[in-house]
XYZ file of C-alpha atoms in Angstrom:
162
model
C 1.363 -16.401 14.151
C 0.434 -12.736 13.541
C -0.245 -11.863 9.938
C 0.192 -8.677 8.085
C -2.492 -7.315 5.672
C -0.679 -5.261 3.003
C -2.967 -2.822 1.097
C -1.155 -2.061 -2.230
C -1.835 -0.022 -5.306
C -0.602 3.010 -7.072
C -0.765 6.494 -5.166
C -4.327 7.614 -4.879
C -5.889 4.218 -5.191
C -7.382 4.457 -1.610
C -4.873 2.625 0.419
C -4.920 4.960 3.372
C -8.501 5.463 3.505
C -9.255 1.573 3.217
C -6.382 0.652 5.656
C -7.508 3.068 8.404
C -11.058 2.103 8.120
C -10.100 -1.547 8.146
C -7.824 -1.042 11.041
C -10.793 0.530 13.086
C -13.036 -2.314 12.051
C -10.668 -5.260 12.947
C -9.074 -3.298 15.816
C -5.458 -3.938 14.836
C -2.897 -1.188 14.099
C -2.457 0.587 10.856
C 0.835 1.664 9.408
C 1.420 3.910 6.320
C 4.525 3.105 4.314
C 4.866 6.775 3.279
C 5.674 7.657 6.733
C 8.817 5.647 6.567
C 10.337 7.375 3.460
C 13.542 9.183 3.893
C 13.599 12.929 3.615
C 15.676 12.505 0.396
C 12.880 10.312 -0.968
C 10.079 12.769 -0.018
C 12.052 15.694 -1.486
C 12.740 13.739 -4.691
C 9.055 13.037 -5.184
C 7.791 16.531 -4.055
C 10.151 17.771 -6.916
C 8.263 15.610 -9.355
C 10.919 12.923 -9.780
C 10.063 9.226 -9.582
C 11.939 7.081 -7.038
C 14.436 4.496 -8.550
C 14.885 1.030 -7.227
C 18.054 2.091 -5.514
C 15.879 4.739 -3.545
C 13.396 2.219 -2.742
C 15.584 -0.717 -1.234
C 16.498 0.994 2.092
C 12.856 1.961 2.573
C 11.430 -1.489 1.770
C 14.034 -3.002 4.246
C 13.241 -0.593 6.989
C 9.358 -1.412 6.507
C 10.219 -5.085 6.607
C 12.122 -4.572 9.986
C 9.320 -2.419 11.440
C 6.607 -5.146 10.548
C 8.844 -8.006 11.856
C 8.930 -6.228 15.328
C 5.307 -5.255 15.329
C 4.144 -8.663 14.311
C 5.897 -10.214 17.474
C 2.994 -8.458 19.368
C -0.002 -8.128 17.035
C -1.269 -8.360 13.558
C -1.111 -5.194 11.380
C -2.259 -3.408 8.405
C 0.256 -1.769 6.049
C -0.725 0.651 3.046
C 2.261 0.303 0.725
C 2.351 1.089 -3.102
C 4.386 -2.213 -3.571
C 4.361 -1.786 -7.242
C 6.690 -4.425 -8.410
C 7.043 -8.229 -7.501
C 10.570 -7.507 -6.474
C 9.480 -4.859 -4.069
C 6.771 -7.149 -2.637
C 9.339 -9.908 -2.208
C 11.892 -7.787 -0.246
C 9.027 -6.066 1.710
C 7.746 -9.568 3.114
C 10.957 -11.507 3.748
C 10.090 -13.696 6.725
C 6.405 -12.498 7.047
C 3.073 -14.016 6.536
C 0.862 -11.690 4.393
C -2.722 -11.113 3.001
C -2.510 -9.090 -0.071
C -4.918 -6.604 -1.031
C -4.581 -4.814 -4.385
C -6.698 -1.815 -5.006
C -7.039 -0.924 -8.777
C -8.942 1.710 -10.685
C -8.500 3.471 -13.948
C -5.866 6.196 -14.552
C -8.600 8.900 -14.988
C -10.355 7.864 -11.437
C -7.083 8.038 -9.636
C -5.702 11.151 -11.512
C -8.859 12.890 -10.479
C -8.514 11.865 -6.781
C -4.989 12.970 -6.630
C -5.750 16.256 -8.165
C -8.057 16.998 -5.152
C -5.649 16.285 -2.290
C -2.419 17.691 -0.784
C 0.187 15.027 -1.013
C 4.019 14.947 -1.694
C 3.202 12.610 -4.481
C 2.117 14.846 -7.424
C -0.571 13.736 -9.929
C 1.802 14.328 -12.672
C 3.815 11.348 -11.378
C 1.011 9.004 -11.627
C 1.810 7.754 -15.156
C 5.166 6.401 -13.976
C 3.346 4.377 -11.220
C 0.796 2.815 -13.668
C 3.758 2.077 -16.012
C 5.800 0.414 -13.078
C 2.827 -1.584 -11.603
C 3.175 -5.273 -11.786
C -0.299 -6.649 -10.610
C 0.009 -9.601 -8.361
C -1.539 -12.806 -9.205
C -2.225 -13.766 -5.575
C -4.401 -12.133 -2.790
C -7.509 -10.245 -3.667
C -7.984 -7.375 -6.151
C -10.563 -4.790 -5.480
C -12.103 -2.016 -7.511
C -10.980 1.047 -5.908
C -13.599 2.981 -7.590
C -16.363 1.343 -5.421
C -17.573 3.094 -2.067
C -15.214 2.415 0.758
C -17.811 0.685 2.811
C -18.450 -1.784 0.065
C -14.616 -2.445 -0.079
C -14.449 -3.070 3.573
C -17.309 -5.383 3.382
C -15.568 -7.455 0.494
C -12.311 -7.396 2.253
C -13.749 -8.592 5.511
C -15.363 -11.427 3.928
C -12.050 -12.367 2.087
C -10.009 -12.108 5.288
C -12.422 -14.419 7.210
C -12.024 -17.076 4.507
C -8.191 -16.663 4.524
C -7.166 -16.900 8.121
């Protein structure tokens, strides 16, 4: 059975960077959950407003369907904030997952976000830290480490959890 590797964490934690590099290394497709947000959700975040659970449910269900279809053909990597346990549960109904939680200090991530162009504004970061429910499963990696080091740790973890 094909498996999903879901890289989670607050915005700016390095999900996209790690996901794309891991995808290249493992030769499996990469998906970014941000690409599946509705126009309404993107506009809301661009205006500095945090999404509600009601905003997120259709997005999470859409991601679940996309993953189920893709997993019929191949393993995959998904970068997704997946901040709450309820989000992770809805996201992965009927899917086998290896969870990767990228964490770093608020200061480290705020600095990163201030240096990039993204619809998620740095001012909204605090609400993500407040919402985050760290998982008690999978692997937690220090997102302040160099990306190559994270990929090495992650590859070792995945080998031991096939």
